Coordinates of C-alpha atoms in Angstrom, one line a residue:
Chain Q
M1 CA 1.0 -18.3 21.4
K2 CA 2.8 -21.1 19.7
A3 CA 3.4 -20.1 16.1
A4 CA 6.0 -17.4 16.4
A5 CA 8.9 -19.4 17.4
A6 CA 10.4 -19.1 14.1
A7 CA 12.0 -18.1 11.2
T8 CA 12.9 -15.0 9.4
V9 CA 10.4 -13.2 7.2
S10 CA 10.8 -14.3 3.7
V11 CA 9.6 -12.1 0.9
A12 CA 8.8 -15.2 -1.0
G13 CA 6.9 -16.5 2.0
G14 CA 9.5 -19.2 2.9
W15 CA 9.1 -21.2 -0.3
A16 CA 10.6 -24.5 -0.5
A17 CA 11.4 -26.4 -3.6
G18 CA 8.6 -28.6 -4.7
Q19 CA 6.0 -26.8 -2.7
D20 CA 3.1 -25.7 -4.8
R21 CA 1.7 -23.2 -2.4
P22 CA 4.0 -21.0 -0.5
A23 CA 4.1 -21.1 3.2
L24 CA 2.9 -18.0 5.0
P25 CA 5.6 -15.8 6.3
A26 CA 6.5 -16.5 9.9
L27 CA 7.2 -13.5 11.9
E28 CA 10.7 -12.9 12.9
Q29 CA 11.5 -13.3 16.6
K30 CA 14.7 -11.5 17.7
G31 CA 14.5 -12.7 21.2
T32 CA 13.0 -9.6 22.9
G33 CA 9.7 -8.2 23.6
G34 CA 7.4 -11.2 23.4
G35 CA 4.7 -11.9 20.8
W36 CA 3.5 -9.5 18.1
I37 CA 0.5 -7.3 18.7
D38 CA -1.4 -6.1 15.7
V39 CA -3.4 -3.0 16.7
N40 CA -5.3 -2.7 13.4
V41 CA -7.5 -5.7 12.5
T42 CA -11.2 -5.7 11.6
L43 CA -13.9 -8.3 11.5
G44 CA -16.8 -8.6 9.1
R45 CA -17.7 -8.0 5.5
W46 CA -16.4 -5.0 3.7
P47 CA -19.5 -3.7 1.8
F48 CA -17.8 -3.2 -1.5
R49 CA -15.6 -6.3 -2.0
R50 CA -15.2 -9.8 -0.6
L51 CA -11.8 -10.1 1.1
P52 CA -9.8 -13.3 1.4
L53 CA -9.9 -13.3 5.2
D54 CA -13.3 -11.8 5.9
Q55 CA -14.5 -14.8 7.8
P56 CA -13.5 -14.5 11.5
A57 CA -12.2 -18.0 11.8
A58 CA -10.0 -17.6 8.7
L59 CA -8.6 -14.3 9.9
A60 CA -7.9 -15.7 13.4
A61 CA -6.2 -18.8 11.9
K62 CA -4.0 -16.6 9.7
L63 CA -3.0 -14.4 12.6
R64 CA -2.2 -17.4 14.7
Q65 CA -0.3 -19.0 11.9
V66 CA 2.0 -16.0 11.5
G67 CA 2.5 -15.6 15.2
V68 CA 0.4 -12.7 16.2
A69 CA -0.2 -12.9 20.0
Q70 CA -2.9 -10.3 20.1
A71 CA -4.9 -8.4 17.6
W72 CA -6.9 -5.3 18.5
T73 CA -10.0 -5.9 16.5
G74 CA -12.8 -3.6 15.3
A75 CA -15.8 -4.3 13.1
F76 CA -16.8 -3.1 9.7
D77 CA -20.4 -3.0 11.0
G78 CA -19.3 -0.4 13.5
I79 CA -18.6 1.9 10.6
F80 CA -21.8 1.5 8.6
H81 CA -24.5 0.4 11.0
K82 CA -26.5 2.7 13.1
D83 CA -27.2 0.0 15.6
I84 CA -23.7 0.2 17.0
A85 CA -24.6 -1.5 20.2
G86 CA -25.6 -4.6 18.2
A87 CA -22.5 -4.4 16.1
N88 CA -20.4 -4.2 19.3
A89 CA -22.1 -7.2 20.9
R90 CA -21.5 -9.3 17.8
L91 CA -17.9 -8.2 17.7
A92 CA -17.4 -9.3 21.3
E93 CA -19.1 -12.6 20.7
E94 CA -17.1 -13.3 17.5
C95 CA -13.8 -12.4 19.1
R96 CA -14.7 -14.8 22.0
R97 CA -15.8 -17.6 19.7
H98 CA -13.1 -17.4 17.1
G99 CA -10.1 -15.8 18.8
L100 CA -10.2 -16.1 22.6
G101 CA -6.9 -14.7 23.8
L102 CA -6.1 -13.5 20.3
L103 CA -8.8 -11.1 19.0
E104 CA -9.2 -8.3 21.5
P105 CA -12.5 -6.5 20.6
F106 CA -12.5 -2.8 20.2
G107 CA -16.1 -1.6 19.9
S108 CA -17.1 1.4 17.8
V109 CA -18.6 4.5 19.3
N110 CA -20.1 7.4 17.2
P111 CA -20.3 10.5 19.4
K112 CA -22.8 12.0 17.1
L113 CA -25.4 9.4 17.9
P114 CA -27.9 10.0 20.7
E115 CA -26.9 8.3 23.9
W116 CA -23.4 7.4 22.6
E117 CA -22.2 7.3 26.2
A118 CA -24.2 4.1 26.7
D119 CA -22.2 2.5 23.9
L120 CA -19.0 3.4 25.7
T121 CA -20.3 2.1 29.0
R122 CA -21.4 -1.2 27.4
C123 CA -18.0 -1.6 25.8
A124 CA -16.3 -1.1 29.1
E125 CA -18.6 -2.8 31.5
E126 CA -20.6 -5.4 29.6
H127 CA -18.0 -6.5 27.0
R128 CA -14.9 -5.6 29.2
M129 CA -13.2 -4.1 26.2
A130 CA -9.7 -2.6 26.4
G131 CA -10.5 0.1 24.0
I132 CA -12.9 1.6 21.4
R133 CA -12.5 2.6 17.8
L134 CA -13.7 5.8 16.2
H135 CA -14.4 6.7 12.5
P136 CA -14.8 10.5 12.2
S137 CA -14.5 10.5 8.4
Y138 CA -17.4 8.0 8.1
H139 CA -19.5 9.3 11.0
G140 CA -19.1 12.9 10.0
Y141 CA -17.6 15.0 12.8
R142 CA -14.6 17.2 13.2
L143 CA -11.6 16.5 15.3
D144 CA -12.4 19.5 17.5
D145 CA -16.0 18.4 18.2
S146 CA -16.8 18.9 21.9
A147 CA -18.4 15.5 22.0
L148 CA -15.1 14.0 21.0
G149 CA -13.4 15.8 23.9
R150 CA -16.0 14.4 26.3
L151 CA -15.5 11.0 24.8
L152 CA -11.8 11.2 25.4
D153 CA -12.4 12.2 29.0
L154 CA -14.8 9.4 29.7
A155 CA -12.5 6.8 28.0
G156 CA -9.6 8.2 30.0
E157 CA -11.4 7.8 33.2
R158 CA -12.0 4.2 32.3
R159 CA -8.4 3.8 31.2
M160 CA -9.6 2.7 27.8
I161 CA -7.6 3.1 24.6
V162 CA -9.2 5.2 21.9
Q163 CA -8.3 4.3 18.3
I164 CA -9.1 6.9 15.7
V165 CA -9.2 5.6 12.1
A166 CA -8.3 8.3 9.7
D167 CA -9.1 6.3 6.5
M168 CA -10.3 2.9 5.5
E169 CA -9.1 3.1 1.9
D170 CA -7.6 5.4 -0.7
E171 CA -10.0 8.2 -1.4
R172 CA -9.1 7.9 -5.1
T173 CA -10.5 4.4 -5.5
Q174 CA -13.5 4.4 -3.2
H175 CA -16.9 3.2 -4.4
P176 CA -19.0 6.1 -5.6
L177 CA -21.6 5.4 -3.0
G178 CA -19.1 4.9 -0.2
R179 CA -16.9 7.9 -0.5
A180 CA -15.5 9.3 2.8
P181 CA -13.4 12.5 2.6
H182 CA -10.3 12.8 4.7
A183 CA -10.9 14.1 8.2
D184 CA -9.1 17.3 9.1
F185 CA -6.7 16.5 11.9
K186 CA -5.3 20.0 12.3
P187 CA -7.4 20.7 15.4
F188 CA -6.6 17.4 17.1
P189 CA -3.3 18.2 18.9
K190 CA -5.1 21.0 20.7
L191 CA -8.0 18.7 21.7
L192 CA -5.5 16.1 23.0
E193 CA -3.3 18.5 24.9
G194 CA -4.4 18.9 28.5
R195 CA -5.9 15.4 28.5
P196 CA -3.0 13.3 30.0
D197 CA -5.3 10.4 30.7
A198 CA -6.4 10.0 27.1
C199 CA -4.7 7.1 25.4
V200 CA -5.1 7.6 21.7
V201 CA -3.9 5.5 18.7
L202 CA -4.2 6.8 15.2
L203 CA -4.8 4.2 12.5
N204 CA -4.4 4.5 8.7
W205 CA -3.4 8.1 9.0
F206 CA -0.7 8.4 6.4
R207 CA -2.8 9.8 3.5
S208 CA -4.7 12.2 5.8
V209 CA -2.2 13.6 8.2
P210 CA 1.0 15.3 6.9
L211 CA 4.2 14.3 8.8
A212 CA 4.5 17.6 10.5
L213 CA 1.0 17.3 11.9
A214 CA 1.6 13.7 12.9
K215 CA 4.6 14.8 14.9
Q216 CA 2.4 17.3 16.7
I217 CA -0.2 14.7 17.4
A218 CA 2.5 12.3 18.7
R219 CA 4.0 15.1 20.9
A220 CA 0.5 15.6 22.3
G221 CA 0.5 11.9 23.4
A222 CA -0.9 9.8 20.7
C223 CA 0.6 6.7 19.0
L224 CA 0.5 5.9 15.3
D225 CA 0.3 2.6 13.5
I226 CA 2.2 1.7 10.3
A227 CA -0.5 0.1 8.1
T228 CA -0.6 2.9 5.6
V229 CA 2.9 4.3 6.0
E230 CA 4.6 4.4 2.6
N231 CA 7.9 5.6 1.1
V232 CA 11.1 3.6 1.1
G233 CA 12.2 2.8 4.6
G234 CA 9.0 4.5 5.8
V235 CA 8.8 2.9 9.2
A236 CA 12.4 3.8 10.1
S237 CA 11.8 7.4 9.0
L238 CA 8.6 7.6 11.1
A239 CA 10.3 6.2 14.2
R240 CA 13.1 8.9 13.8
E241 CA 10.5 11.6 13.4
V242 CA 8.0 10.8 16.2
S243 CA 10.2 8.5 18.3
T244 CA 10.1 4.7 18.3
E245 CA 7.9 4.4 21.3
R246 CA 5.0 6.2 19.5
V247 CA 5.0 3.7 16.6
L248 CA 2.8 0.6 16.7
F249 CA 2.5 -2.5 14.4
G250 CA -0.8 -2.4 12.5
S251 CA -1.7 -4.4 9.5
H252 CA -5.2 -3.2 8.5
A253 CA -6.0 -6.8 7.8
P254 CA -8.2 -8.1 6.2
L255 CA -8.5 -5.1 3.9
F256 CA -4.7 -5.1 3.4
Y257 CA -2.5 -8.1 2.9
F258 CA -1.1 -8.7 6.4
E259 CA 2.4 -9.2 4.9
S260 CA 2.6 -5.5 4.0
A261 CA 3.2 -4.4 7.6
V262 CA 5.7 -7.2 8.3
L263 CA 7.8 -6.5 5.2
K264 CA 7.9 -2.8 6.0
L265 CA 9.8 -3.7 9.2
K266 CA 12.2 -5.7 7.2
E267 CA 12.7 -2.9 4.6
S268 CA 13.4 -0.5 7.4
A269 CA 16.1 -2.7 9.0
L270 CA 15.4 -1.4 12.5
S271 CA 17.5 -2.3 15.5
A272 CA 16.3 -5.3 17.4
A273 CA 15.2 -3.1 20.2
A274 CA 13.2 -0.8 18.0
E275 CA 11.6 -3.6 16.1
A276 CA 10.6 -5.4 19.3
A277 CA 9.0 -2.1 20.6
I278 CA 7.1 -1.6 17.4
R279 CA 5.9 -5.1 16.9
G280 CA 4.5 -5.4 20.4
G281 CA 6.3 -3.8 23.2
N282 CA 4.8 -0.3 22.8
A283 CA 1.3 -1.7 22.4
R284 CA 1.8 -3.9 25.5
R285 CA 2.7 -0.9 27.5
L286 CA -0.5 0.9 26.4
A287 CA -2.7 -2.0 27.3
P288 CA -1.2 -4.1 30.0
L289 CA -4.6 -5.5 30.9
A290 CA -5.7 -6.3 27.4
G291 CA -6.6 -9.9 27.2
A292 CA -6.9 -10.2 31.0
R293 CA -10.0 -8.1 30.9
A294 CA -12.0 -10.2 28.6
P295 CA -14.9 -12.0 30.3
V296 CA -14.4 -15.7 30.6
Chain R
M1 CA 15.0 -21.7 -4.1
E2 CA 14.0 -18.1 -3.7
P3 CA 12.5 -16.4 -6.7
R4 CA 14.5 -13.8 -8.6
I5 CA 12.6 -10.6 -8.1
W6 CA 12.7 -7.8 -10.7
D7 CA 10.8 -4.6 -10.0
A8 CA 9.2 -3.1 -13.1
H9 CA 8.4 0.4 -11.8
C10 CA 10.7 2.7 -9.7
H11 CA 11.5 6.3 -9.7
L12 CA 14.3 8.6 -8.5
S13 CA 11.9 11.0 -6.7
G14 CA 11.1 10.4 -3.1
V15 CA 14.5 8.9 -2.4
P16 CA 17.3 10.4 -0.3
G17 CA 20.4 11.4 -2.3
E18 CA 21.8 14.4 -4.0
T19 CA 22.5 12.8 -7.4
P20 CA 20.7 10.2 -9.5
G21 CA 23.5 7.7 -8.8
K22 CA 23.3 8.1 -5.0
R23 CA 19.5 7.7 -5.2
A24 CA 19.9 4.5 -7.2
V25 CA 22.3 3.2 -4.6
Q26 CA 19.8 4.1 -1.8
L27 CA 16.9 2.5 -3.7
L28 CA 18.8 -0.7 -4.1
E29 CA 19.8 -0.8 -0.4
Y30 CA 16.1 -0.9 0.5
A31 CA 15.3 -3.3 -2.4
G32 CA 18.1 -5.6 -1.4
R33 CA 16.7 -6.1 2.1
L34 CA 13.7 -7.7 0.5
G35 CA 15.6 -9.8 -2.0
I36 CA 14.9 -7.6 -5.1
E37 CA 17.6 -8.2 -7.6
R38 CA 17.0 -5.6 -10.3
I39 CA 14.9 -2.4 -10.6
C40 CA 13.5 -0.5 -13.6
V41 CA 13.8 3.3 -13.2
S42 CA 12.1 6.0 -15.1
M43 CA 11.8 9.8 -14.9
G44 CA 14.2 12.1 -13.2
M45 CA 15.0 13.7 -9.8
S46 CA 11.8 15.7 -9.9
W47 CA 8.2 15.2 -11.2
I48 CA 7.4 17.0 -14.4
Y49 CA 3.9 16.3 -15.8
D50 CA 4.4 17.9 -19.3
P51 CA 8.1 18.2 -19.9
S52 CA 9.5 20.3 -22.6
P53 CA 12.0 18.7 -25.0
E54 CA 14.9 20.1 -22.9
Q55 CA 13.3 18.8 -19.7
L56 CA 12.7 15.5 -21.3
R57 CA 16.3 15.1 -22.1
A58 CA 17.4 16.2 -18.6
Q59 CA 15.0 13.7 -17.1
N60 CA 16.4 10.9 -19.2
D61 CA 19.9 12.0 -18.4
D62 CA 19.1 11.5 -14.7
V63 CA 18.1 7.9 -15.4
L64 CA 21.1 7.3 -17.6
Q65 CA 23.3 8.4 -14.6
A66 CA 21.5 6.0 -12.3
V67 CA 22.0 3.2 -14.8
Q68 CA 25.7 4.0 -15.2
E69 CA 26.1 3.9 -11.4
L70 CA 24.9 0.3 -11.1
P71 CA 24.4 -1.2 -14.6
E72 CA 24.2 -4.7 -13.2
R73 CA 21.1 -3.9 -11.2
V74 CA 19.4 -0.8 -12.7
F75 CA 17.5 -0.7 -15.9
G76 CA 16.3 2.5 -17.5
F77 CA 13.0 3.3 -19.3
V78 CA 13.1 6.3 -21.5
Y79 CA 10.5 9.0 -20.6
L80 CA 8.6 10.4 -23.6
N81 CA 6.1 13.2 -24.0
P82 CA 3.5 12.7 -26.9
R83 CA 3.1 16.4 -27.1
H84 CA 6.7 16.6 -28.5
T85 CA 6.8 13.9 -31.1
E86 CA 10.2 14.6 -32.7
A87 CA 11.9 15.1 -29.4
S88 CA 10.4 11.9 -28.1
L89 CA 11.5 9.9 -31.1
A90 CA 15.0 11.4 -30.8
E91 CA 15.0 10.3 -27.1
I92 CA 14.1 6.8 -28.2
E93 CA 17.0 6.7 -30.5
R94 CA 19.5 8.2 -28.0
C95 CA 18.5 6.3 -24.9
L96 CA 17.1 3.1 -26.2
R97 CA 18.4 2.2 -29.6
D98 CA 21.9 3.7 -29.0
G99 CA 21.9 3.8 -25.2
P100 CA 21.4 1.4 -22.4
M101 CA 17.7 1.9 -21.7
V102 CA 15.4 -1.1 -22.2
G103 CA 11.8 0.3 -22.3
V104 CA 9.5 3.3 -22.7
K105 CA 7.7 5.3 -20.0
L106 CA 4.6 7.4 -20.7
W107 CA 3.0 9.4 -17.9
V108 CA 0.4 12.1 -17.8
A109 CA 1.2 14.6 -20.5
R110 CA -1.5 13.3 -22.9
R111 CA -4.3 10.8 -22.7
C112 CA -2.9 7.6 -24.2
N113 CA -5.7 7.1 -26.8
A114 CA -4.6 10.2 -28.6
P115 CA -3.2 9.8 -32.1
E116 CA 0.0 11.6 -31.1
L117 CA 1.1 8.4 -29.4
D118 CA 1.0 6.3 -32.6
P119 CA 4.5 7.2 -34.0
L120 CA 6.0 6.6 -30.6
V121 CA 4.3 3.3 -30.1
R122 CA 5.3 2.2 -33.6
R123 CA 8.9 3.0 -33.0
A124 CA 9.0 1.2 -29.7
A125 CA 7.4 -1.8 -31.2
E126 CA 10.0 -1.8 -34.0
L127 CA 12.7 -1.9 -31.4
G128 CA 10.9 -4.6 -29.4
A129 CA 10.6 -2.3 -26.4
V130 CA 7.8 -2.6 -23.9
I131 CA 5.8 0.6 -23.1
L132 CA 5.0 1.3 -19.4
Q133 CA 1.9 3.5 -19.6
H134 CA 0.6 5.2 -16.4
T135 CA -3.1 4.4 -15.9
Y136 CA -5.4 5.5 -13.1
L137 CA -9.1 5.8 -12.8
K138 CA -9.7 8.2 -9.9
A139 CA -13.0 8.8 -8.0
T140 CA -11.5 12.2 -7.2
G141 CA -11.0 13.1 -10.9
N142 CA -8.1 12.5 -13.2
L143 CA -5.5 15.0 -14.3
P144 CA -6.3 16.4 -17.8
G145 CA -3.7 14.2 -19.5
E146 CA -4.0 11.2 -17.1
S147 CA -5.0 8.0 -18.9
T148 CA -7.5 5.5 -17.8
P149 CA -7.2 1.8 -18.4
I150 CA -10.0 2.1 -20.9
E151 CA -8.0 4.5 -23.0
L152 CA -5.0 2.2 -22.9
A153 CA -7.2 -0.6 -24.2
E154 CA -8.0 1.6 -27.2
L155 CA -4.3 2.2 -27.8
A156 CA -3.4 -1.4 -27.4
R157 CA -6.1 -2.5 -29.9
R158 CA -4.7 0.0 -32.5
H159 CA -1.2 -1.5 -32.0
P160 CA -1.6 -5.3 -31.6
R161 CA 2.1 -5.9 -32.2
A162 CA 3.2 -3.5 -29.5
R163 CA 3.5 -4.6 -25.9
F164 CA 2.3 -2.6 -23.0
I165 CA 2.3 -2.6 -19.2
A166 CA -0.7 -0.9 -17.6
A167 CA 1.0 0.8 -14.7
H168 CA -1.0 0.6 -11.4
S169 CA -3.5 -1.7 -13.0
G170 CA -5.6 1.4 -13.6
G171 CA -5.6 2.3 -9.9
D172 CA -9.2 1.2 -9.6
W173 CA -8.0 -2.3 -10.3
E174 CA -11.4 -4.0 -10.3
V175 CA -12.3 -1.8 -13.3
G176 CA -8.8 -1.9 -14.8
F177 CA -8.7 -5.7 -15.1
R178 CA -12.1 -5.7 -16.8
A179 CA -11.1 -3.0 -19.2
L180 CA -7.9 -4.8 -20.2
R181 CA -9.0 -8.4 -20.0
D182 CA -9.3 -8.8 -23.8
C183 CA -6.1 -7.0 -24.7
G184 CA -3.6 -9.8 -24.8
N185 CA -0.7 -7.4 -25.5
V186 CA -1.2 -5.6 -22.2
C187 CA 0.2 -6.7 -18.9
V188 CA -0.6 -5.0 -15.6
D189 CA 1.7 -4.0 -12.9
L190 CA 0.6 -4.1 -9.3
C191 CA 2.3 -1.0 -8.0
G192 CA 1.2 2.4 -6.7
F193 CA -1.9 1.6 -4.8
D194 CA -2.7 0.2 -1.4
P195 CA -1.9 -3.4 -0.7
A196 CA -5.6 -4.3 -1.0
A197 CA -6.1 -7.9 -0.2
G198 CA -7.4 -9.9 -3.1
V199 CA -6.0 -7.7 -5.9
T200 CA -3.5 -10.3 -7.1
E201 CA -5.9 -13.1 -6.9
M202 CA -8.3 -11.2 -9.1
A203 CA -5.6 -10.3 -11.5
V204 CA -4.5 -13.9 -11.9
R205 CA -8.1 -15.0 -12.2
E206 CA -9.1 -12.5 -14.9
L207 CA -5.9 -12.0 -16.8
G208 CA -3.8 -15.1 -16.1
A209 CA -0.5 -15.0 -14.1
E210 CA 1.4 -14.5 -17.3
R211 CA 0.0 -10.9 -17.6
V212 CA 0.7 -9.7 -14.1
I213 CA 3.9 -8.0 -13.1
Y214 CA 5.4 -6.9 -9.8
G215 CA 6.4 -3.3 -9.4
S216 CA 6.7 -1.0 -6.5
D217 CA 6.5 2.7 -7.6
A218 CA 9.3 3.3 -5.0
G219 CA 10.4 5.7 -3.7
G220 CA 6.9 7.2 -3.3
R221 CA 5.8 3.8 -2.2
S222 CA 7.6 1.2 -0.1
F223 CA 9.0 -1.9 -1.8
A224 CA 7.4 -3.8 1.1
S225 CA 3.7 -2.8 0.7
Q226 CA 3.8 -3.6 -3.0
L227 CA 5.7 -6.8 -2.7
A228 CA 3.1 -7.9 -0.1
K229 CA 0.6 -8.1 -2.9
V230 CA 2.4 -11.1 -4.2
A231 CA 3.8 -12.5 -1.0
G232 CA 0.4 -12.5 0.7
A233 CA -1.7 -13.6 -2.3
D234 CA -3.4 -17.0 -2.3
I235 CA -2.0 -18.1 -5.6
P236 CA 0.3 -21.0 -6.6
E237 CA 4.1 -20.6 -6.2
S238 CA 4.5 -20.9 -9.9
A239 CA 2.3 -17.9 -10.4
K240 CA 4.3 -15.9 -7.9
R241 CA 7.5 -16.6 -9.7
L242 CA 6.0 -15.4 -13.0
I243 CA 4.8 -12.2 -11.4
L244 CA 7.9 -11.5 -9.4
G245 CA 10.3 -11.7 -12.3
Q246 CA 9.7 -14.2 -15.0
N247 CA 7.1 -12.2 -16.9
L248 CA 9.2 -9.0 -16.9
R249 CA 12.3 -10.9 -18.0
C250 CA 10.2 -12.3 -20.9
L251 CA 8.9 -8.8 -21.9
L252 CA 12.4 -7.3 -21.8
G253 CA 13.9 -10.2 -23.5
P254 CA 14.2 -8.9 -27.1
V255 CA 15.8 -5.7 -26.0
L256 CA 18.1 -7.3 -23.5
E257 CA 19.2 -9.8 -26.1
S258 CA 19.9 -7.0 -28.6
K259 CA 22.1 -5.3 -26.1
G260 CA 23.9 -8.5 -25.0
V261 CA 22.5 -8.3 -21.5
K262 CA 22.0 -11.7 -19.8
A263 CA 18.6 -11.9 -18.1

């Protein structure tokens, strides 16, 4: 990882006089904790809109340019396709081709499909993935579904991270043919308790999960990303409420502008230690082998 | 040289602090970390969809307190309710003509294509004040008095000499930009929805950078997520400068000049 040596985040993107196009913001390095880990990146085409970075090479180039060392990467196809095994194989291949050492593939698993266990096995054994990604709101199951419990057990046995995506976009502005209601996370703390081997990360949860429930989920052992966290100083507030070690840097790129997550850290004026933990240290602790597990 | 950033759309709700002044100070502490120089604040310490004349006055008193706390950095927009025409006109005179406020805010009491808005828009236009009109097009259903960008287009066509900002770009911004494209007296602000990649590029493509304005909708939103829509957009630096402050300074120019405020 070469790009992160640098500079402070600039709202204006580090503009210099006479420059027609602003430079992309370089991620601030405060000297601790190593490179940034973005736990919330997705490859592919979003069905309802072209995104500026929906080509894998472009997304990888952007992440490298701003100094991300590792990006946990799912696939839009994993949400919408029934042939999830095919989507996962393409994801693994595209991560290898465009982002070796950067894009860490997280395959999708839908525990309501027949033989979903085979998808989990392929993610672990064939693609050597560090984790998987779930979409209960799109795949239509509850957070107390027994299949989800079994999935958490199997993933825990394999020491895989399980990312659960609460939302992909604001329910108020979804395409009429692509509406996905909020999943109800109330039963989830109970499902998670008693599963100490489960390693769960909630993504894009802020609109679906009230803070009190998020605290319960964090107490039960899950981590939460910051991609959809709002309110002024929202990341600092979240870190206070659920503890810093449970908070992970996630951008939700390419659906969101990557800069949103970076600027949230700046707005929150965290201590150097807290910022280092959120921007990579906490994720690194969850997945010490990520990157090393990818097949050569 | 860093651009001068003015935020067109902030509120006192969702911010820590027991008084409007303390909330303004808190807002500016967060804003300052991101280089935001000035903020425009509207509505009071709590949300009221359909305020009575007394509530309207109290809401505007909150904003006046916030402005008085930091007059060099906080601008106020006077909150009106088209269901109370006389009270709203009186608030324009009190807060805008005779007071320090610099614009008008309309929210969700009445759909904005209703005729009750006409006297309020006419008076704002006479004073050279811009009107910040909430617009949202929700797949989940709008509030009864919640305006769509299509309805704002109707209002804007009735009042070609008035100047409007379509707050939130209509929420469903891909539709909002289309609805407002031919209304040259309407700008859009980029606040109050997710930092969806591509929004600013489309706004500039469809409306021109001169009609796009940065706003945050803080404290309910973070300054950061909304500022990222400009910082992360693949548009020229000159367009970013317009969006981050130049356009708003131009819109507020007549009122600021009449009050002797240097932009």
